[in-house]
Amino acid sequence: MKIICAGLQKTGTKTIAEALRILGYNVHDVFEQFYHEKELWDKILNNTVTVKDYQRILENVDAMTDFPAIGVWEQIYEAFPDAKVILMVRSSEDEWVKSVLKQREVANEYLIIQNDLFRHFRMHFITGPLAFAFHKIETAFTIASLGVPRMHGKPLPEAFLRSRYRQHNSYVKSICPKEKLLIYNVKDGWEPLCKFLDKDVPEKSFPVVNVRGEMTRQVICNRWKYDCGFQKIVLKQTYIRVGILLSICVAFIAYLIHIFTSLVQ
């Protein structure tokens, strides 16, 4: 582990991930983390994780950003004390809160059912076990990082978000050695990032990713270019379950028609 991106969600996590990829780093963002390091998150939730687990499971990853990692960034730093830490921040607290609320708005466009009971039904019987496992980890680690269960569904309490943003940023600044920490706004582009990482500035323009929650649309529509296999498996499991449910419905309707026909005769 060379780089720990310690900025909360909606501080440019997708942009920094793309920038680090351009610089040649092996970056694990949300879906890569869940798909490849699920053992680690399960151990954390079961209180069985050790420093050696972090070191073993993450040894071939250069950089991590967003959740689940952001929920345990300091434990990752403890396991890899030579890593550099990038604390991404927004231009203002208001800008960050506005971005979080916009992310919720976009996500809710695709949530046909927002009731928790029906959401669990959908996870269990329609989208399948992988999506349900992701939902479980998403809830646990979003609470750990933002103090709210998820960035969609019910209205998010702004007071909680603001408090968490301040506390998190202050905590990162208080425990990271200054020479290991970059406080960084993605609007600042290549120069401060490359200087901190001792890298040459690429000829490529600095990336801008997930503007106004666009990644959510791409993931849900299966157009996210960094699908590591997670989306394909979820789609496959969904198609299988929808096929089974449709078969059951057709069989049940045929049975009802048979009963009705018998009664009429």
Coordinates of C-alpha atoms in Angstrom, one line a residue:
M1 CA 0.0 0.0 0.0
K2 CA 1.5 3.3 -1.2
I3 CA -1.3 5.7 -0.9
I4 CA -4.3 6.0 1.4
C5 CA -7.0 8.4 0.1
A6 CA -8.6 9.5 3.4
G7 CA -11.2 11.9 2.0
L8 CA -14.8 11.1 2.7
Q9 CA -17.3 10.2 0.0
K10 CA -18.0 13.1 -2.4
T11 CA -14.6 14.7 -2.0
G12 CA -13.5 13.7 -5.5
T13 CA -12.9 10.0 -4.7
K14 CA -13.6 8.9 -8.3
T15 CA -11.5 11.7 -9.7
I16 CA -8.5 10.9 -7.5
A17 CA -8.9 7.3 -8.4
E18 CA -8.7 8.1 -12.1
A19 CA -5.8 10.5 -11.6
L20 CA -3.8 7.8 -9.7
R21 CA -4.5 5.2 -12.4
I22 CA -3.1 7.6 -15.0
L23 CA 0.0 8.0 -12.8
G24 CA 0.4 4.2 -12.9
Y25 CA -1.0 3.1 -9.6
N26 CA -3.1 0.0 -9.0
V27 CA -6.1 1.6 -7.5
H28 CA -9.0 -0.2 -5.7
D29 CA -12.1 1.9 -5.5
V30 CA -15.5 0.8 -4.1
F31 CA -16.2 -2.2 -6.3
E32 CA -12.7 -3.5 -6.6
Q33 CA -12.4 -3.3 -2.8
F34 CA -15.7 -5.2 -2.3
Y35 CA -15.0 -7.8 -5.0
H36 CA -11.3 -8.5 -4.2
E37 CA -11.0 -7.7 -0.5
K38 CA -14.3 -9.0 0.8
E39 CA -12.5 -11.3 3.3
L40 CA -11.1 -8.2 5.0
W41 CA -14.4 -6.4 5.4
D42 CA -16.1 -9.5 6.7
K43 CA -13.3 -9.9 9.3
I44 CA -13.6 -6.3 10.4
L45 CA -17.4 -6.7 10.9
N46 CA -16.8 -10.0 12.8
N47 CA -14.1 -8.4 15.0
T48 CA -11.6 -11.0 13.9
V49 CA -9.3 -8.8 11.8
T50 CA -5.6 -8.3 12.6
V51 CA -2.8 -6.1 11.4
K52 CA -1.4 -9.0 9.5
D53 CA -4.8 -9.5 7.7
Y54 CA -4.6 -5.9 6.4
Q55 CA -1.0 -6.5 5.3
R56 CA -1.7 -9.8 3.6
I57 CA -4.9 -8.9 1.9
L58 CA -3.8 -5.4 0.7
E59 CA -0.2 -6.1 -0.1
N60 CA -0.6 -5.9 -3.9
V61 CA -2.9 -2.8 -3.8
D62 CA -1.1 0.6 -4.4
A63 CA -4.0 2.9 -3.4
M64 CA -7.5 2.8 -2.0
T65 CA -10.2 5.4 -2.1
D66 CA -13.9 5.7 -0.9
F67 CA -15.7 3.1 1.2
P68 CA -15.3 0.5 2.6
A69 CA -11.6 1.5 3.1
I70 CA -12.4 5.1 4.3
G71 CA -14.2 3.6 7.3
V72 CA -11.0 2.0 8.5
W73 CA -8.3 4.3 6.9
E74 CA -6.4 4.7 10.2
Q75 CA -6.1 0.9 10.6
I76 CA -4.8 0.6 7.1
Y77 CA -2.3 3.3 7.9
E78 CA -1.2 1.4 11.0
A79 CA -0.6 -1.7 8.8
F80 CA 1.3 0.4 6.2
P81 CA 3.0 3.2 8.1
D82 CA 5.2 4.1 5.0
A83 CA 2.1 4.9 3.0
K84 CA 1.3 8.5 2.0
V85 CA -2.1 9.9 3.0
I86 CA -4.2 12.2 0.8
L87 CA -7.0 14.0 2.5
M88 CA -9.4 15.2 -0.2
V89 CA -11.5 18.2 0.7
R90 CA -14.1 20.4 -1.0
S91 CA -13.8 24.1 -1.4
S92 CA -16.3 24.5 1.4
E93 CA -18.4 22.5 3.7
D94 CA -21.6 23.7 2.0
E95 CA -20.3 22.5 -1.3
W96 CA -19.6 19.0 0.1
V97 CA -23.1 18.7 1.7
K98 CA -24.7 19.9 -1.5
S99 CA -22.8 17.1 -3.4
V100 CA -23.8 14.4 -0.9
L101 CA -27.5 15.5 -1.2
K102 CA -27.2 15.5 -5.0
Q103 CA -25.8 11.9 -4.9
R104 CA -28.8 10.9 -2.9
E105 CA -31.1 12.5 -5.3
V106 CA -29.6 10.7 -8.3
A107 CA -29.5 7.4 -6.5
N108 CA -33.2 7.7 -5.6
E109 CA -34.1 8.2 -9.2
Y110 CA -33.2 4.5 -9.7
L111 CA -34.8 3.1 -6.5
I112 CA -38.3 2.0 -7.5
I113 CA -38.8 0.7 -4.0
Q114 CA -37.4 2.8 -1.1
N115 CA -39.1 1.0 1.8
D116 CA -36.5 -1.0 3.7
L117 CA -38.6 -4.2 4.0
F118 CA -39.2 -4.3 0.3
R119 CA -35.6 -3.5 -0.4
H120 CA -34.5 -6.5 1.6
F121 CA -37.1 -8.6 -0.3
R122 CA -35.6 -7.4 -3.6
M123 CA -32.0 -8.1 -2.4
H124 CA -32.9 -11.7 -1.2
F125 CA -35.2 -12.8 -4.0
I126 CA -34.4 -10.7 -7.1
T127 CA -30.8 -9.2 -7.2
G128 CA -29.2 -12.2 -5.4
P129 CA -26.6 -12.9 -2.7
L130 CA -23.8 -10.8 -4.1
A131 CA -25.9 -7.6 -4.2
F132 CA -27.2 -8.4 -0.7
A133 CA -23.7 -8.8 0.6
F134 CA -22.7 -5.5 -0.9
H135 CA -25.7 -3.8 0.7
K136 CA -24.6 -5.2 4.1
I137 CA -21.1 -3.8 3.7
E138 CA -22.3 -0.6 2.2
T139 CA -24.5 0.1 5.2
A140 CA -21.9 -0.8 7.8
F141 CA -19.1 1.2 6.3
T142 CA -21.2 4.2 5.3
I143 CA -22.2 4.5 8.9
A144 CA -18.5 4.3 9.9
S145 CA -17.5 7.0 7.5
L146 CA -20.5 9.4 7.2
G147 CA -22.6 8.5 10.3
V148 CA -25.7 7.6 8.1
P149 CA -26.7 4.1 6.8
R150 CA -26.5 4.9 3.1
M151 CA -26.5 7.7 0.6
H152 CA -29.9 7.0 -0.8
G153 CA -33.4 6.5 0.5
K154 CA -34.7 8.6 3.3
P155 CA -33.6 12.3 3.7
L156 CA -30.1 12.7 5.2
P157 CA -29.8 14.8 8.3
E158 CA -27.5 17.7 7.3
A159 CA -26.4 18.4 10.8
F160 CA -25.0 14.9 11.1
L161 CA -23.2 15.2 7.8
R162 CA -21.6 18.5 8.6
S163 CA -20.4 17.3 12.0
R164 CA -18.9 14.2 10.6
Y165 CA -17.1 16.1 7.8
R166 CA -15.5 18.4 10.4
Q167 CA -14.6 15.6 12.8
H168 CA -13.1 13.4 10.1
N169 CA -11.0 16.1 8.5
S170 CA -9.7 17.3 11.9
Y171 CA -8.9 13.8 13.0
V172 CA -6.9 13.0 9.9
K173 CA -4.9 16.2 10.2
S174 CA -4.2 15.5 13.9
I175 CA -2.7 12.1 13.6
C176 CA -0.9 12.1 10.2
P177 CA 2.7 13.4 10.1
K178 CA 2.8 16.6 8.0
E179 CA 5.4 15.1 5.6
K180 CA 3.1 12.1 4.9
L181 CA -0.1 14.1 4.4
L182 CA -1.4 16.1 1.5
I183 CA -4.6 18.1 2.0
Y184 CA -5.9 18.2 -1.5
N185 CA -8.8 19.6 -3.5
V186 CA -9.1 17.9 -6.9
K187 CA -9.7 21.3 -8.5
D188 CA -6.0 22.0 -7.9
G189 CA -5.1 19.5 -10.6
W190 CA -1.8 17.7 -11.2
E191 CA 0.8 20.0 -9.7
P192 CA 0.4 19.5 -6.0
L193 CA -0.5 15.8 -6.4
C194 CA 2.5 15.0 -8.5
K195 CA 4.8 17.0 -6.3
F196 CA 3.6 15.0 -3.3
L197 CA 4.0 11.7 -5.0
D198 CA 7.3 12.6 -6.7
K199 CA 5.8 12.0 -10.1
D200 CA 6.1 13.9 -13.4
V201 CA 3.1 15.8 -14.5
P202 CA 1.3 13.8 -17.2
E203 CA 0.6 15.3 -20.6
K204 CA -2.9 14.1 -20.2
S205 CA -5.6 16.6 -18.8
F206 CA -6.5 16.1 -15.2
P207 CA -9.6 13.9 -15.1
V208 CA -13.0 15.0 -13.8
V209 CA -15.2 12.0 -12.8
N210 CA -18.6 11.5 -11.3
V211 CA -19.9 15.0 -11.7
R212 CA -23.3 15.4 -10.1
G213 CA -23.6 11.6 -9.4
E214 CA -23.0 10.5 -13.0
M215 CA -21.2 7.3 -11.8
T216 CA -24.4 6.1 -10.2
R217 CA -26.2 6.2 -13.5
Q218 CA -23.3 4.5 -15.2
V219 CA -23.2 1.7 -12.6
I220 CA -26.9 1.0 -12.6
C221 CA -27.0 1.1 -16.4
N222 CA -24.0 -1.2 -16.5
R223 CA -21.8 1.3 -18.3
W224 CA -19.1 1.8 -15.6
K225 CA -15.8 1.3 -17.3
Y226 CA -14.0 -0.1 -14.3
D227 CA -16.3 -3.0 -13.7
C228 CA -14.1 -5.6 -12.0
G229 CA -16.7 -8.4 -12.4
F230 CA -19.1 -7.4 -9.7
Q231 CA -21.7 -5.9 -12.0
K232 CA -21.7 -8.9 -14.4
I233 CA -22.3 -11.4 -11.5
V234 CA -25.1 -9.2 -10.0
L235 CA -26.8 -9.0 -13.5
K236 CA -26.4 -12.8 -14.0
Q237 CA -27.9 -13.6 -10.5
T238 CA -30.7 -11.1 -11.2
Y239 CA -31.6 -12.6 -14.5
I240 CA -31.6 -16.1 -13.0
R241 CA -33.9 -15.0 -10.2
V242 CA -36.2 -13.0 -12.4
G243 CA -36.5 -16.1 -14.7
I244 CA -37.3 -18.3 -11.8
L245 CA -39.9 -15.9 -10.4
L246 CA -41.5 -15.5 -13.9
S247 CA -41.6 -19.3 -14.3
I248 CA -43.3 -19.6 -10.9
C249 CA -45.8 -16.9 -11.8
V250 CA -46.6 -18.5 -15.2
A251 CA -47.0 -22.0 -13.5
F252 CA -49.3 -20.5 -10.8
I253 CA -51.4 -18.6 -13.4
A254 CA -51.7 -21.9 -15.5
Y255 CA -52.8 -23.7 -12.3
L256 CA -55.5 -21.1 -11.6
I257 CA -56.7 -21.3 -15.1
H258 CA -56.9 -25.1 -14.8
I259 CA -58.8 -24.9 -11.6
F260 CA -61.2 -22.2 -13.0
T261 CA -61.8 -24.3 -16.2
S262 CA -62.5 -27.4 -14.1
L263 CA -65.0 -25.5 -12.0
V264 CA -66.8 -24.1 -15.1
Q265 CA -67.1 -27.6 -16.6

